[in-house]
Short mmCIF file of C-alpha atoms and ligand atoms in Angstrom, two decimals:
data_model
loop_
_atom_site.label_atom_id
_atom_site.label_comp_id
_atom_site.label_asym_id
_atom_site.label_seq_id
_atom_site.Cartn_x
_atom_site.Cartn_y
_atom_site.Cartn_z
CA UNK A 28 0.00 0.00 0.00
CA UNK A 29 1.04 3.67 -0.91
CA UNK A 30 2.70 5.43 2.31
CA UNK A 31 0.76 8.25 1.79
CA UNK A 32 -2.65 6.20 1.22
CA UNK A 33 -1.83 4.66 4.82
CA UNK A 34 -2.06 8.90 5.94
CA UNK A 35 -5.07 10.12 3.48
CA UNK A 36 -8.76 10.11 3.69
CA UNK A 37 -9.80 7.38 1.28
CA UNK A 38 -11.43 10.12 -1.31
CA UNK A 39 -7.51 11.47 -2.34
CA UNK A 40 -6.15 10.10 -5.28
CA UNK A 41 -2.21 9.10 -4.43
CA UNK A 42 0.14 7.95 -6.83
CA UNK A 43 3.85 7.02 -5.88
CA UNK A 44 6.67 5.42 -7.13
CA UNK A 45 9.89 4.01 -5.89
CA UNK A 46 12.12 3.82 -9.47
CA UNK A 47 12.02 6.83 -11.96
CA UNK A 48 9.76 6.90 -14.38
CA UNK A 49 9.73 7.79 -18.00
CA UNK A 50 6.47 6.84 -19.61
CA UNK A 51 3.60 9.21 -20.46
CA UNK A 52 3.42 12.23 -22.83
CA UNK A 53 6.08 14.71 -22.47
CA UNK A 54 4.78 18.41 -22.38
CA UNK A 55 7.73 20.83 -23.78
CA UNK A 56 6.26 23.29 -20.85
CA UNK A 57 7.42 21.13 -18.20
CA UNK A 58 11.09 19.92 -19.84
CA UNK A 59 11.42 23.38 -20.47
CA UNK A 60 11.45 24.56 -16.74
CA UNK A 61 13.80 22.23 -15.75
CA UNK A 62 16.33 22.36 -18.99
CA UNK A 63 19.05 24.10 -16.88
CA UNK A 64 18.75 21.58 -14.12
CA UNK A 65 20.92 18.55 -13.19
CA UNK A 66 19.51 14.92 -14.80
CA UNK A 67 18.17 14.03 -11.16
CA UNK A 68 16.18 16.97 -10.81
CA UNK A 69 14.84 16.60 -14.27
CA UNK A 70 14.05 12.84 -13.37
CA UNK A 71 12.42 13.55 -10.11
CA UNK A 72 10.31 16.16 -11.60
CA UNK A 73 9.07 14.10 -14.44
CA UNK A 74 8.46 10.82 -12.86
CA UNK A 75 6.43 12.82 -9.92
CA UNK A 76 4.37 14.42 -12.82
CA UNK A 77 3.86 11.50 -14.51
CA UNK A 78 2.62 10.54 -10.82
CA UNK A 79 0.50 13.37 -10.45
CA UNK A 80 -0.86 12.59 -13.62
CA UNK A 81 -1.76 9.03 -12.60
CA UNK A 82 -3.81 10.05 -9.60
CA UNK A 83 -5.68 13.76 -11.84
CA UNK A 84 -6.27 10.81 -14.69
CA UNK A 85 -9.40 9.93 -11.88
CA UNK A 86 -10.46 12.87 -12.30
CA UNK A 87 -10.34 13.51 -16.08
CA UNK A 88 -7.41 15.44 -15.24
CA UNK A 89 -4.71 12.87 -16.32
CA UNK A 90 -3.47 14.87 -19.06
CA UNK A 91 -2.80 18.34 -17.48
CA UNK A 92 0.78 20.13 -17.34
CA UNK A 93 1.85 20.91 -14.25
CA UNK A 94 4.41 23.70 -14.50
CA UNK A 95 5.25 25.44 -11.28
CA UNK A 96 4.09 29.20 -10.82
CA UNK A 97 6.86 31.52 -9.72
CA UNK A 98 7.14 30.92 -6.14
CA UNK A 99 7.42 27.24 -7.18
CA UNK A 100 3.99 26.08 -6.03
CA UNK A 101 2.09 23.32 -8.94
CA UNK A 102 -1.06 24.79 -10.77
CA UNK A 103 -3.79 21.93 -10.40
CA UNK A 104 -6.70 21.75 -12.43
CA UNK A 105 -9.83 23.68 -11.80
CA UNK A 106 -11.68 22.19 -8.57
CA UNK A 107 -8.51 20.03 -7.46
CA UNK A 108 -6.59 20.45 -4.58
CA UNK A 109 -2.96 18.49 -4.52
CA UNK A 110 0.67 18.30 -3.46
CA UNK A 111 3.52 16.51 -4.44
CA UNK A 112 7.23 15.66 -2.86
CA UNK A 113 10.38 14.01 -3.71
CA UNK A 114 11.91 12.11 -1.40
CA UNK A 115 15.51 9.50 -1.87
CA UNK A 116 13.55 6.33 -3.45
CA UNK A 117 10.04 7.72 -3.49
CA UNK A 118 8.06 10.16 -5.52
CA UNK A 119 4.46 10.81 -5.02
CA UNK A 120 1.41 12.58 -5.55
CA UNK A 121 -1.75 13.32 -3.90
CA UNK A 122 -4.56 14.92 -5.65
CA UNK A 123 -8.44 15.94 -4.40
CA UNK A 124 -11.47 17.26 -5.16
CA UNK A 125 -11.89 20.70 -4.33
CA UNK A 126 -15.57 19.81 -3.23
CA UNK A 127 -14.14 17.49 -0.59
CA UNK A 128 -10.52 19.11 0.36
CA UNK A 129 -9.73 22.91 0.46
CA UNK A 130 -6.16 21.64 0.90
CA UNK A 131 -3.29 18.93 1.02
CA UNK A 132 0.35 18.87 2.12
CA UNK A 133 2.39 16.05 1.91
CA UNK A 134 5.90 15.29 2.70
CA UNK A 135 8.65 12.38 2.93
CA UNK A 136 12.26 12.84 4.23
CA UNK A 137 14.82 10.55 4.98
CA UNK A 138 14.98 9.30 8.15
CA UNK A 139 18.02 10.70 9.84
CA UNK A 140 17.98 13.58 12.69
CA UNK A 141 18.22 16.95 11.77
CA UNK A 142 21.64 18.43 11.48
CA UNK A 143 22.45 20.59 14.80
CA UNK A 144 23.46 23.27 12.94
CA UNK A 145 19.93 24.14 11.21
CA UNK A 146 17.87 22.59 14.31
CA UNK A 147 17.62 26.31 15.50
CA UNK A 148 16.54 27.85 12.48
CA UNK A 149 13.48 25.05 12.37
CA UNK A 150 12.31 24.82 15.25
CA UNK A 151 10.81 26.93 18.25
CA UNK A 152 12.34 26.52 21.53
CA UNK A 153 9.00 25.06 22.86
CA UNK A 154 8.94 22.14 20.11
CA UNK A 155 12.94 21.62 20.71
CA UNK A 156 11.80 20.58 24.06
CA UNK A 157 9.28 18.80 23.33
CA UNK A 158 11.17 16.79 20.44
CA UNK A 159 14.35 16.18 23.18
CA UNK A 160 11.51 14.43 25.58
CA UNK A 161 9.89 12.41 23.00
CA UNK A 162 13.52 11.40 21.51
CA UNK A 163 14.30 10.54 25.31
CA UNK A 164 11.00 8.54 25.50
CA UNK A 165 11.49 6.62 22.05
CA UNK A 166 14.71 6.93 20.76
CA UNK A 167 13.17 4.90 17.05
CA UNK A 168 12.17 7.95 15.84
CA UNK A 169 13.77 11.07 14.75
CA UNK A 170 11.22 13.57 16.52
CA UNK A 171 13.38 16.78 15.45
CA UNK A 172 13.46 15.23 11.31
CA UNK A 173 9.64 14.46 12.05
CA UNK A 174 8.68 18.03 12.93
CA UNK A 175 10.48 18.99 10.23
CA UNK A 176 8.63 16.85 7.57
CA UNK A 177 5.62 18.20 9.13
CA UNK A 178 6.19 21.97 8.80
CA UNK A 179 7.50 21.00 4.92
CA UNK A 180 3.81 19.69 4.77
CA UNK A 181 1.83 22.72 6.48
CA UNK A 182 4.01 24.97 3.92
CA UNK A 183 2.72 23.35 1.12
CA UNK A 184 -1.00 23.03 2.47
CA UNK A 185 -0.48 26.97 3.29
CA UNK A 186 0.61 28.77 0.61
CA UNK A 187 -1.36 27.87 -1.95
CA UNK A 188 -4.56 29.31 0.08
CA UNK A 189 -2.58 31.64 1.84
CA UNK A 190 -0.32 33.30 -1.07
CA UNK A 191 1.99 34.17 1.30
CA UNK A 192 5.50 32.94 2.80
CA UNK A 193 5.13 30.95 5.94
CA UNK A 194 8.40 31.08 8.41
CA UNK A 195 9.06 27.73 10.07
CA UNK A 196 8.76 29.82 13.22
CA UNK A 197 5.60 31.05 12.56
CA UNK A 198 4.47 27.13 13.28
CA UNK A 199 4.02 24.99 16.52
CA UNK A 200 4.17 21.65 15.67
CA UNK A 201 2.78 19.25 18.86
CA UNK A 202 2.92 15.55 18.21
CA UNK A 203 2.46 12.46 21.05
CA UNK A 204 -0.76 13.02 22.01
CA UNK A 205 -2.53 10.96 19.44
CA UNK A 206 -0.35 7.95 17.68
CA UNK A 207 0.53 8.62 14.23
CA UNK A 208 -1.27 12.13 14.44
CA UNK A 209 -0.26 15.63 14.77
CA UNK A 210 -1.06 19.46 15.01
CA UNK A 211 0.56 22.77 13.16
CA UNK A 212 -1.00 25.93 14.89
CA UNK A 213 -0.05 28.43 12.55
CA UNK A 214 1.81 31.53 14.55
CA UNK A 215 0.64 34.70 12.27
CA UNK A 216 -1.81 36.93 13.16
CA UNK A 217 -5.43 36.23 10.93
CA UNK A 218 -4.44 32.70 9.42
CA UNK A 219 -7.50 32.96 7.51
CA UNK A 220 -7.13 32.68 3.86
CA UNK A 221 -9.40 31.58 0.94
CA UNK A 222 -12.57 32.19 3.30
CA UNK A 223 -10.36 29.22 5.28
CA UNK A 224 -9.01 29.13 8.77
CA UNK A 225 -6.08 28.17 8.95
CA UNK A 226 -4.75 28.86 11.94
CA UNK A 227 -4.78 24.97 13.55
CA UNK A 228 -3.91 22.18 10.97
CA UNK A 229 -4.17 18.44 11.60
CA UNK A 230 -1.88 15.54 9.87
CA UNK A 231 -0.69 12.14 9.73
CA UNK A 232 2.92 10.87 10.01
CA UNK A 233 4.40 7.32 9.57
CA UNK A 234 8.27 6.21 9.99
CA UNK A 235 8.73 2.82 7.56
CA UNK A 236 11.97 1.57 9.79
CA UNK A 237 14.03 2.97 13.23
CA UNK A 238 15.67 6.11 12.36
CA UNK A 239 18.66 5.79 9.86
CA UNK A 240 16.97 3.70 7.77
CA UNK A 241 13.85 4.36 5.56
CA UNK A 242 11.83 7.47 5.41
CA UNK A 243 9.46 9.76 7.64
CA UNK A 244 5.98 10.76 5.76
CA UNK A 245 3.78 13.56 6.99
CA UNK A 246 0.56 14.64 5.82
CA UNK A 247 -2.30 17.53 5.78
CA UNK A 248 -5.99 17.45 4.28
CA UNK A 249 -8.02 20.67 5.60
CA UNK A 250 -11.93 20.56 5.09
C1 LIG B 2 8.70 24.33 -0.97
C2 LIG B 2 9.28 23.32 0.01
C3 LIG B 2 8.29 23.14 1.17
C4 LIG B 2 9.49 21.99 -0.72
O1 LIG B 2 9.86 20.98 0.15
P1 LIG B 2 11.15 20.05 -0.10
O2 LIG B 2 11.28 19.11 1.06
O3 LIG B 2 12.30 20.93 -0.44
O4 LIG B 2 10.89 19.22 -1.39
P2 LIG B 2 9.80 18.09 -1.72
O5 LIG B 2 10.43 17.22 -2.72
O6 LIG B 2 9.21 17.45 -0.55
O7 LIG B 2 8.66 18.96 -2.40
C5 LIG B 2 8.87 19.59 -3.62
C6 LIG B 2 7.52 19.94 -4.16
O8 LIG B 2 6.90 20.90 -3.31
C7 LIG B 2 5.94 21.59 -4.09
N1 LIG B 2 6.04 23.01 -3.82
C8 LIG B 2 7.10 23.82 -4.02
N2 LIG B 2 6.79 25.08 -3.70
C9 LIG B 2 5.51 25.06 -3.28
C10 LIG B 2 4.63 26.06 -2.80
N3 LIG B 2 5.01 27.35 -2.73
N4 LIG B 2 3.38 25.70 -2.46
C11 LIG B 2 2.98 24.41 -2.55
N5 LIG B 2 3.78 23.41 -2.99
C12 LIG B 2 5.03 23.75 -3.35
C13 LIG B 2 6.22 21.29 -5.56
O9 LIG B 2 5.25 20.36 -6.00
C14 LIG B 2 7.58 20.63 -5.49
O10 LIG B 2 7.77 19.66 -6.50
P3 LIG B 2 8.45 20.13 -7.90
O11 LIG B 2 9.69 20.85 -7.53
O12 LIG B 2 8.68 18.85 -8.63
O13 LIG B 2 7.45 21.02 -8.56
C15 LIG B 2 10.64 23.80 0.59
O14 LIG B 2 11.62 23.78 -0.41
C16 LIG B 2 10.61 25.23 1.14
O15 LIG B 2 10.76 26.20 0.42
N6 LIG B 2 10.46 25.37 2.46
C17 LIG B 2 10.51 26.66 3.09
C18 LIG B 2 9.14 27.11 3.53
C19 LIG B 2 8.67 26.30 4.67
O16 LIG B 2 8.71 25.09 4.63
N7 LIG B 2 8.21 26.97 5.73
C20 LIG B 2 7.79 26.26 6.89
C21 LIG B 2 6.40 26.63 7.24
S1 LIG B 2 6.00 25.96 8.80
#
């Protein structure tokens, strides 16, 4: 089963892949935006279009160009709400109707502690704490990496309804209460965007081995 079909609501599409893939039209819009880029950007972009395509196709939607707008974020169809990430050995895609989801975020990161040196810069003193107790508690996970993942998937559940830049400080991320489960509360003043509020956001994470092997996989849907 699809990691991120183990953290979605049944009624999101998800498409993923573990090897690159190179089937499926090629749109010159999309080869185009990565021409300057290494080969293993240009793969990773391509096979998690040809992803995203897989999961809009249940929609109608499965031959629509997904070219990034300029502050990177992908342009779905009319009346679909999705997200994508790239991850070392998975790509994947997660796609909605608008009529069901006003938003998705989804992310997947290697499963290895943060580096000290950015740990600062990520997280609030409050969640350092509270990742330091829960990495004392259950030393399988990487709590710091996790929060991480987490805030990667409120950014891209955010901006797209938002429009605007998120800080990772402007988030709280508070996970432990619930297993598996866990909440952003968004730190800037009027986190309401898109006629939605925005200002607490629940997801789903999932480790597939102990930390230093596999991956952590987070995920938002907002109603
Ligand atoms: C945009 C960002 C979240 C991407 O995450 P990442 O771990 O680097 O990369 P992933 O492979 O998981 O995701 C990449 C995908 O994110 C999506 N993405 C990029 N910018 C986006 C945006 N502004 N809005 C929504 N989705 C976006 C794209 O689909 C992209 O895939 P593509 O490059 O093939 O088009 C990250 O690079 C970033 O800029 N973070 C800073 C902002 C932030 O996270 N703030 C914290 C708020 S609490």
């Amino acid at each position: 089963m699809p990691i991120f079909s183990k953290l979605l609501p049944g009624s999101v599409r998800v498409a993923e892949t573990r090897t690159e893939l190179d089937d499926g039209p090629r749109f010159w819009q999309e080869d185009q935006y990565v021409a300057d880029a290494v080969e293993t950007r240009q793969q990773e972009f391509r096979t998690v279009r040809i992803c995203a395509r897989q999961a809009l196709a249940e929609f109608g939607h499965g031959d629509h160009i997904l070219v990034p707008d300029e502050h990177r974020a992908p342009e779905w169809p009319p009346n679909i709400v999705g997200s994508m990430t790239h991850a070392p050995g998975l790509r994947a895609a997660a796609v909605a109707s608008t009529g069901e989801f006003r938003g998705i975020g989804i992310d997947a990161e290697p499963h290895q502690a943060l580096p000290a040196e950015v740990v600062d810069v990520i997280l609030l003193p409050v969640e350092r704490r509270l990742a330091a107790r829960l990495q004392a508690e259950d030393p399988g996970i990487a709590w710091d990496k996790l929060m991480f993942s987490a805030k990667e998937s409120v950014f891209k559940t955010w901006y797209p309804l938002a429009r605007r830049w998120l800080d990772f400080l402007e988030c709280e991320i508070t996970v432990g209460h619930e297993p598996g489960a866990f909440t952003a509360r968004i730190l800037q003043a009027s986190p309401v965007h898109s006629g939605v509020d925005l200002s607490v956001l629940c997801g789903k994470w999932m480790n597939e081995s102990p930390v230093g092997h596999g991956l952590l996989a987070t995920a938002i849907t907002v109603q």
